[in-house]
CSV table of C-alpha atoms and ligand atoms in Angstrom, one decimal:
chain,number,residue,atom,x,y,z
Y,318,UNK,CA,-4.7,-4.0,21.0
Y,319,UNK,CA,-1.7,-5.8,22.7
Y,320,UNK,CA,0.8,-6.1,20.1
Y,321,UNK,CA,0.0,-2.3,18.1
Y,322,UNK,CA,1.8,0.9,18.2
Y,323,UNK,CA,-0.4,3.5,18.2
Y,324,UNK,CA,0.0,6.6,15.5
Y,325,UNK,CA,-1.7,9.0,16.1
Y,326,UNK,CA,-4.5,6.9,17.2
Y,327,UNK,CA,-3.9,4.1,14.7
Y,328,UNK,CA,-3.2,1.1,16.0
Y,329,UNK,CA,-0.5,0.3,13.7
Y,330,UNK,CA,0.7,-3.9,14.2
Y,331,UNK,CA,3.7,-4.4,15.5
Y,332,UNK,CA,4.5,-6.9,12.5
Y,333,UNK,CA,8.1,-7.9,10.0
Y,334,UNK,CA,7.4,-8.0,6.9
Y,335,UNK,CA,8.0,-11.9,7.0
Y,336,UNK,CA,4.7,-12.0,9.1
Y,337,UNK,CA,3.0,-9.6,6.9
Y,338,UNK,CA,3.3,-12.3,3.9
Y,339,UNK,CA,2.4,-15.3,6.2
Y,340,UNK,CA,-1.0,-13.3,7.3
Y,341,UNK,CA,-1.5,-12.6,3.2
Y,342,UNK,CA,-0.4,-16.0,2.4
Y,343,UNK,CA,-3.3,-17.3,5.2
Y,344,UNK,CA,-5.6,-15.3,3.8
Y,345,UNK,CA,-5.2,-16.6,0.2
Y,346,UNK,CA,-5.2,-19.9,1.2
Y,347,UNK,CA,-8.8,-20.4,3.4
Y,348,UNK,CA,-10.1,-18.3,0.3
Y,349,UNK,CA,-12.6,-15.8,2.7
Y,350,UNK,CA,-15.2,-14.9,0.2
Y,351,UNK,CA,-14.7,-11.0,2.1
Y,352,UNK,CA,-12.0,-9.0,0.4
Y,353,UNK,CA,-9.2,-8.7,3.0
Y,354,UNK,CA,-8.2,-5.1,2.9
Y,355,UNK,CA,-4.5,-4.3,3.5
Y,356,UNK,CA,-3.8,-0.5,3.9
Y,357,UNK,CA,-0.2,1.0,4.1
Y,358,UNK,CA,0.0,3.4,6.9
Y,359,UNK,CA,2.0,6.5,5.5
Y,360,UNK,CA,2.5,10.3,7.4
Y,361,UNK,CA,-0.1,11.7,4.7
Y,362,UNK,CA,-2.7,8.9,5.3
Y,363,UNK,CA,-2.2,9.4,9.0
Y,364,UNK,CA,-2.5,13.4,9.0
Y,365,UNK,CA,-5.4,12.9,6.1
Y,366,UNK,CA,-7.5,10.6,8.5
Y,367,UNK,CA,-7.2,13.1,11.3
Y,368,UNK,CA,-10.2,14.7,9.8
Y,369,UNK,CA,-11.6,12.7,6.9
Y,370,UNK,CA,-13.5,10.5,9.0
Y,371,UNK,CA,-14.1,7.8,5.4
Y,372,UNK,CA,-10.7,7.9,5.7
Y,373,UNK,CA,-10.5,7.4,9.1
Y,374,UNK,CA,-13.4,4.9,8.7
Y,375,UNK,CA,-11.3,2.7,6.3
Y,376,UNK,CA,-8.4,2.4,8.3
Y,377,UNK,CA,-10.7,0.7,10.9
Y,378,UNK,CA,-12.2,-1.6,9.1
Y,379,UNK,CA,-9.2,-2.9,7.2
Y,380,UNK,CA,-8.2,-6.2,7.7
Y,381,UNK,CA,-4.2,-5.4,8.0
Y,382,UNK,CA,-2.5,-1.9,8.6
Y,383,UNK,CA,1.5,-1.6,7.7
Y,384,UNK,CA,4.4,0.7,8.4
Y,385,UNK,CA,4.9,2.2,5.2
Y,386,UNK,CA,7.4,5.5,5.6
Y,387,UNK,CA,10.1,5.8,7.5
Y,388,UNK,CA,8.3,9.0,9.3
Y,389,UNK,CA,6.1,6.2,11.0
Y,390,UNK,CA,8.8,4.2,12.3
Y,391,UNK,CA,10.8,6.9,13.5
Y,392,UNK,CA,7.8,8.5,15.5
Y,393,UNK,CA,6.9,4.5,17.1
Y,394,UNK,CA,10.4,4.3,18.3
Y,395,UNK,CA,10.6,7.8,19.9
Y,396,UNK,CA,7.2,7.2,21.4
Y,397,UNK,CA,8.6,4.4,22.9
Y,398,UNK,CA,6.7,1.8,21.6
Y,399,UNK,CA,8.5,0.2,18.0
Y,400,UNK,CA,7.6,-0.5,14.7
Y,401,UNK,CA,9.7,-3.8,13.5
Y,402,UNK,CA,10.5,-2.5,10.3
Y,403,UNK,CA,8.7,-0.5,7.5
Y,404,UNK,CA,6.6,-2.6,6.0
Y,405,UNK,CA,6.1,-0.5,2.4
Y,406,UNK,CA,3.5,-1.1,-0.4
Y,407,UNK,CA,6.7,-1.4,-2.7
Y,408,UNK,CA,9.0,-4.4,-0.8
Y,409,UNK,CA,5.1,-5.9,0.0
Y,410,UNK,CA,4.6,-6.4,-3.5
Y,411,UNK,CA,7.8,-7.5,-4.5
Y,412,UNK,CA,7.5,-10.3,-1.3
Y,413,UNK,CA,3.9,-11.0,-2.6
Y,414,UNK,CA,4.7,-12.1,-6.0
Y,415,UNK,CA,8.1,-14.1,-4.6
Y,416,UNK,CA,5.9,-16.0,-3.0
Y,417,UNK,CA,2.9,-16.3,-5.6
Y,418,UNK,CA,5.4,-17.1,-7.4
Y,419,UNK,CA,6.2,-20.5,-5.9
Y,420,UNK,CA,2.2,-20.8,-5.2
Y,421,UNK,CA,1.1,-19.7,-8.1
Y,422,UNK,CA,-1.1,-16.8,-7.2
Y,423,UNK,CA,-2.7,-14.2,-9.4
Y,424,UNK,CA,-3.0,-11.1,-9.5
Y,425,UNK,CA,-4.8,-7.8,-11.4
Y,426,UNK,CA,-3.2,-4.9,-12.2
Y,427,UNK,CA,-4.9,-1.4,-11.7
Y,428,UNK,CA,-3.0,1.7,-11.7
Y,429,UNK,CA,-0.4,3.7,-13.6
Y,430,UNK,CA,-0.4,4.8,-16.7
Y,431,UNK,CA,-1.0,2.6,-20.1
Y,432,UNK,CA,3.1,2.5,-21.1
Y,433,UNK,CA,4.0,1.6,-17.6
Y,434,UNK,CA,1.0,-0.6,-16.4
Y,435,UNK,CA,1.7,-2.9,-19.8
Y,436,UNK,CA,5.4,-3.0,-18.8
Y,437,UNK,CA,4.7,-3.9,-15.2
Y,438,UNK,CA,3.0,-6.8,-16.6
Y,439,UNK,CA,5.7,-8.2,-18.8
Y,440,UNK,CA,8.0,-7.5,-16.2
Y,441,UNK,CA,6.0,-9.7,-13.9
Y,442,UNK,CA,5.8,-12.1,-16.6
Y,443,UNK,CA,9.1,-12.4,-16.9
Y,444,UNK,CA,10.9,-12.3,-13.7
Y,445,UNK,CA,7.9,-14.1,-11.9
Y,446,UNK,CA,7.2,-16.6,-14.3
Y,447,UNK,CA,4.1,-18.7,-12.3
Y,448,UNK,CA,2.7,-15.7,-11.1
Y,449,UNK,CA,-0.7,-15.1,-13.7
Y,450,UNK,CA,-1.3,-11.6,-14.1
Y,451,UNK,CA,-5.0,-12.0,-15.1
Y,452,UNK,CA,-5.5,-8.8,-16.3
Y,453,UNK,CA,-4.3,-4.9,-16.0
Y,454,UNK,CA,-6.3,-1.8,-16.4
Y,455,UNK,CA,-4.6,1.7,-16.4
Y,456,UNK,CA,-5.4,4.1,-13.7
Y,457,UNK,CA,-6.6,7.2,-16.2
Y,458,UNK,CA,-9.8,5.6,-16.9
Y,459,UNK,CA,-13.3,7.6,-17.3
Y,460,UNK,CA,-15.6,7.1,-14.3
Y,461,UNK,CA,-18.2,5.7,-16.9
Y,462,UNK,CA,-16.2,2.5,-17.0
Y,463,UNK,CA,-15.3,2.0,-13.5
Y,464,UNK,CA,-18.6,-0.7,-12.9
Y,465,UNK,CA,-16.7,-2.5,-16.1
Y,466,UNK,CA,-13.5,-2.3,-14.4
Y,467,UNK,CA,-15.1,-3.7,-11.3
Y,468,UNK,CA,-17.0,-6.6,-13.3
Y,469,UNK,CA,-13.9,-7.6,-15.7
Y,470,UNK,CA,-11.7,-8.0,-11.8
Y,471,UNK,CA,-14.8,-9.9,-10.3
Y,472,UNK,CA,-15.4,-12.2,-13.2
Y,473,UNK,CA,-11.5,-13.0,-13.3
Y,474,UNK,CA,-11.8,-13.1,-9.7
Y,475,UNK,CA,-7.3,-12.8,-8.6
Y,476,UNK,CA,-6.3,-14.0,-5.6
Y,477,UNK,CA,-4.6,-10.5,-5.4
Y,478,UNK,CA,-5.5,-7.2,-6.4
Y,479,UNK,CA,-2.8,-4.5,-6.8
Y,480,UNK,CA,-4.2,-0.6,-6.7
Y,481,UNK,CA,-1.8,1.9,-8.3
Y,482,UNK,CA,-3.3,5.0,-7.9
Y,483,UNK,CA,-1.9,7.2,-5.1
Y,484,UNK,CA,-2.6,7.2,-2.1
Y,485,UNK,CA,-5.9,7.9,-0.6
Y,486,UNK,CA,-7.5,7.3,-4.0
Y,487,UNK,CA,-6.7,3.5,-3.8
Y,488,UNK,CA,-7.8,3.1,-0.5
Y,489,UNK,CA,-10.9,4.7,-1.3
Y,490,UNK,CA,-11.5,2.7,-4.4
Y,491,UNK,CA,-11.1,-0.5,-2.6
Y,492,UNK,CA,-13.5,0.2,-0.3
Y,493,UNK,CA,-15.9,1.4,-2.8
Y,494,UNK,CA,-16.0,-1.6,-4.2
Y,495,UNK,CA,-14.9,-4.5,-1.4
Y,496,UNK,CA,-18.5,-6.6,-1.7
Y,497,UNK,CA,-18.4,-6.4,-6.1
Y,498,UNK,CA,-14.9,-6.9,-6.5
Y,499,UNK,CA,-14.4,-10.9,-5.8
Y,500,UNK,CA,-11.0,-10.5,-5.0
Y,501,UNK,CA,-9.2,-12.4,-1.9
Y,502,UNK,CA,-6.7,-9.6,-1.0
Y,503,UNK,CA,-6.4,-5.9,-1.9
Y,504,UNK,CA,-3.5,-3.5,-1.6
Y,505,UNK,CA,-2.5,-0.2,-2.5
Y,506,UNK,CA,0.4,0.2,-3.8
Y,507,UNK,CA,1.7,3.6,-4.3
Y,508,UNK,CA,4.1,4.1,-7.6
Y,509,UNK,CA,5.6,0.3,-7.0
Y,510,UNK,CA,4.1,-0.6,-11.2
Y,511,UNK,CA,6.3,2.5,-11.9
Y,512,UNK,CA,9.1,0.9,-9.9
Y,513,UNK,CA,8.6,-2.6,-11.5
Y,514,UNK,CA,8.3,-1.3,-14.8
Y,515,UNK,CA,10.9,0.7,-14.4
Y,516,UNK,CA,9.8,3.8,-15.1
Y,517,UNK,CA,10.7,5.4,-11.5
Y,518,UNK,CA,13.8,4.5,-9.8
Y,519,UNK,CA,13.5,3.1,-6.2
Y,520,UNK,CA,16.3,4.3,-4.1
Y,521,UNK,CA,19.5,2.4,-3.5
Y,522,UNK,CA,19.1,0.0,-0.5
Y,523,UNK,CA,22.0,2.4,1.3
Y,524,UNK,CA,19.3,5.3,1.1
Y,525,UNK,CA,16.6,2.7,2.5
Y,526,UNK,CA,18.6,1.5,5.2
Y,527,UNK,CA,19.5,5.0,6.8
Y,528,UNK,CA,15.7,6.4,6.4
Y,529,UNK,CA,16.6,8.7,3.3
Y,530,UNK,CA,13.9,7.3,1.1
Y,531,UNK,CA,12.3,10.8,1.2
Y,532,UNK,CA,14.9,12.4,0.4
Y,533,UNK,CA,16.1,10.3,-2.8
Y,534,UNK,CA,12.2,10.6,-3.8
Y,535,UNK,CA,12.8,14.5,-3.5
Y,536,UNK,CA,16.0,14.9,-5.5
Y,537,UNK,CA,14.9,12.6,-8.7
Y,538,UNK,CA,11.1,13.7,-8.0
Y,539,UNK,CA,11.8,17.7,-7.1
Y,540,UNK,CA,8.0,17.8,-8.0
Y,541,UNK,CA,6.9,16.4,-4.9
Y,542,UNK,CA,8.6,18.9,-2.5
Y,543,UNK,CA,5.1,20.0,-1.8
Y,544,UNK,CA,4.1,16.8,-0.5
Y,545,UNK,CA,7.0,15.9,1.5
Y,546,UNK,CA,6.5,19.2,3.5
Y,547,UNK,CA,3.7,17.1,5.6
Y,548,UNK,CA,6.4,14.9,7.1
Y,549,UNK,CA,8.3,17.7,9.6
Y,550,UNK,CA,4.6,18.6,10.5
Y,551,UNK,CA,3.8,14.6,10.9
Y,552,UNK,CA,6.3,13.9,13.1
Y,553,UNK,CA,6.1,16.9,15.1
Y,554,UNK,CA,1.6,16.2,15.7
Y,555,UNK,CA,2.7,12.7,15.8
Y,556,UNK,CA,5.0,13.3,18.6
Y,557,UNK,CA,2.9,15.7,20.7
Y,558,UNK,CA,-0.4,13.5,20.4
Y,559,UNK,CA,-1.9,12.1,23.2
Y,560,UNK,CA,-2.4,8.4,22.5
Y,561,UNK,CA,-4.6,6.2,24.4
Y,562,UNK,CA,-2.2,4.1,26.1
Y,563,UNK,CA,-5.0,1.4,27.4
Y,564,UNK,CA,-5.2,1.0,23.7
Y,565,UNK,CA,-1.2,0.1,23.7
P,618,UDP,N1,-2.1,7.1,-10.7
P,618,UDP,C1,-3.2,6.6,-11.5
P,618,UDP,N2,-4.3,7.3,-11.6
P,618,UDP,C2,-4.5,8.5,-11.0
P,618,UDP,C3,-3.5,9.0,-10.2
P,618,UDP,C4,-2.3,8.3,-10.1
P,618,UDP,O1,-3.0,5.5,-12.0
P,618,UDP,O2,-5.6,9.0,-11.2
P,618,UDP,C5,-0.9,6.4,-10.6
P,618,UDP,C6,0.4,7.1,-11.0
P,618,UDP,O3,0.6,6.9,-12.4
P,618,UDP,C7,1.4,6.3,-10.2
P,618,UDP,C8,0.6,6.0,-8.9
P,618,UDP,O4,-0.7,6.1,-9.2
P,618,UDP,O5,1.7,5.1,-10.8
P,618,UDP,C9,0.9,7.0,-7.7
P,618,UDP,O6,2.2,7.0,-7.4
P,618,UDP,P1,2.8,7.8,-6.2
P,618,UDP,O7,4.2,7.5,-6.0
P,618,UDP,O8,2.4,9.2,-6.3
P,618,UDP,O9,2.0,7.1,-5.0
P,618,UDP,P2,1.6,7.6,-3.6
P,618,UDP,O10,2.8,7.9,-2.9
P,618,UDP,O11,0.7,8.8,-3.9
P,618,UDP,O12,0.7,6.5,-3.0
């Protein structure tokens, strides 16, 4: 693939945000009857799919990978093929419901907890005024209603649906259910309802621009130091694997 840079053999687009939207934006508008898959690329999913071959499997098939993490930017740059930008589940929302907002999209909320995922849709509401949110579903819900969950979003049928469960989960529920869902786009989103809701802080654009995000994340979110550990071991695996340059 021409325009890709490849992460540890995912070929990761070479796309702004700006283009991101106008591919989503296409998307919506011939209204495919498949469910276009969008999957943000982070340094977990990337290690995770090094061995979990459904993982791995996902990633393939999905109809548009993005930058999300600074660690994958970083390691495109110092393999010497760049990223844009970082392309995160977080500004992709936000830049989705902009611009549903002036084409009146809709969307379907799944993820977070009750208090937040009900305050992420007022917020929406509010701020986003011709934006529908057609309906929300926490993410804590018993496995025994999960067809129900996947009927209710296919009979409301959103142009978009946003997955708030953490990341692989989401992916892996997407894909679970990409031919029942009746959806034109999915994404997962990380903690962006948390964000929107504002439940969770996102850190200040200052911390964004110099690649700190992480370390924001770790200081208001100390629980997480267990996570972040992956990222030295990312880059470092990252760095040292052998891509297929053909591929490039
Ligand atoms: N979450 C959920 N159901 C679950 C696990 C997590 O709805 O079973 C939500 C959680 O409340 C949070 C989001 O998924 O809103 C995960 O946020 P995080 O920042 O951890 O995202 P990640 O970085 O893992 O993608």
């Amino acid at each position: 693939m021409e325009n890709c840079s490849q992460i540890m053999g995912i070929p990761v687009p070479k796309v702004t945000m700006e283009e991101t939207v106008t591919i989503i934006d296409q998307v919506i508008t011939e209204k495919k009857a498949e469910l276009f898959h969008v999957v943000t690329i982070n340094p977990e999913i990337t290690m995770s799919s090094q061995h979990d071959l459904l993982l791995r499997s996902i990633i393939d098939e999905a109809g548009h990978l993005t930058a999300d993490g600074a660690g994958i930017v970083m390691v495109s740059r110092l393999k010497g093929n760049p990223l844009p930008e970082r392309v995160t589940g977080c500004d992709l929302l936000i830049h989705l419901l902009e611009i549903g907002n002036e084409k009146r999209w809709s969307f379907y909320l799944l993820g977070a907890n009750e208090v937040t995922s009900k305050k992420a849709a007022e917020e929406i509401s509010k701020r986003y005024p011709n934006v529908s949110v057609l309906g929300r579903q926490h993410g804590f819900f018993d496995q025994k209603v999960e067809e129900q969950i996947v009927d209710e979003i296919a009979t409301l049928s959103p142009d978009v649906l946003v997955v708030a469960l953490g990341a692989p989960k989401a992916e892996f529920w997407i894909h679970k259910y990409k031919n029942k869902l009746n959806v034109r786009v999915a994404i997962g989103v990380g903690g962006s309802l948390d964000i929107i809701a504002g439940t969770v802080k996102r850190a200040p654009a200052i911390w964004q621009k110099l690649n700190v995000e992480w370390l924001y994340r770790l200081i208001n979110q100390p629980s997480r130091w267990r996570r972040q550990l992956i990222l030295p071991r990312f880059a470092m695996k990252a760095l040292l694997f052998k891509e297929n340059n053909r591929l490039q």
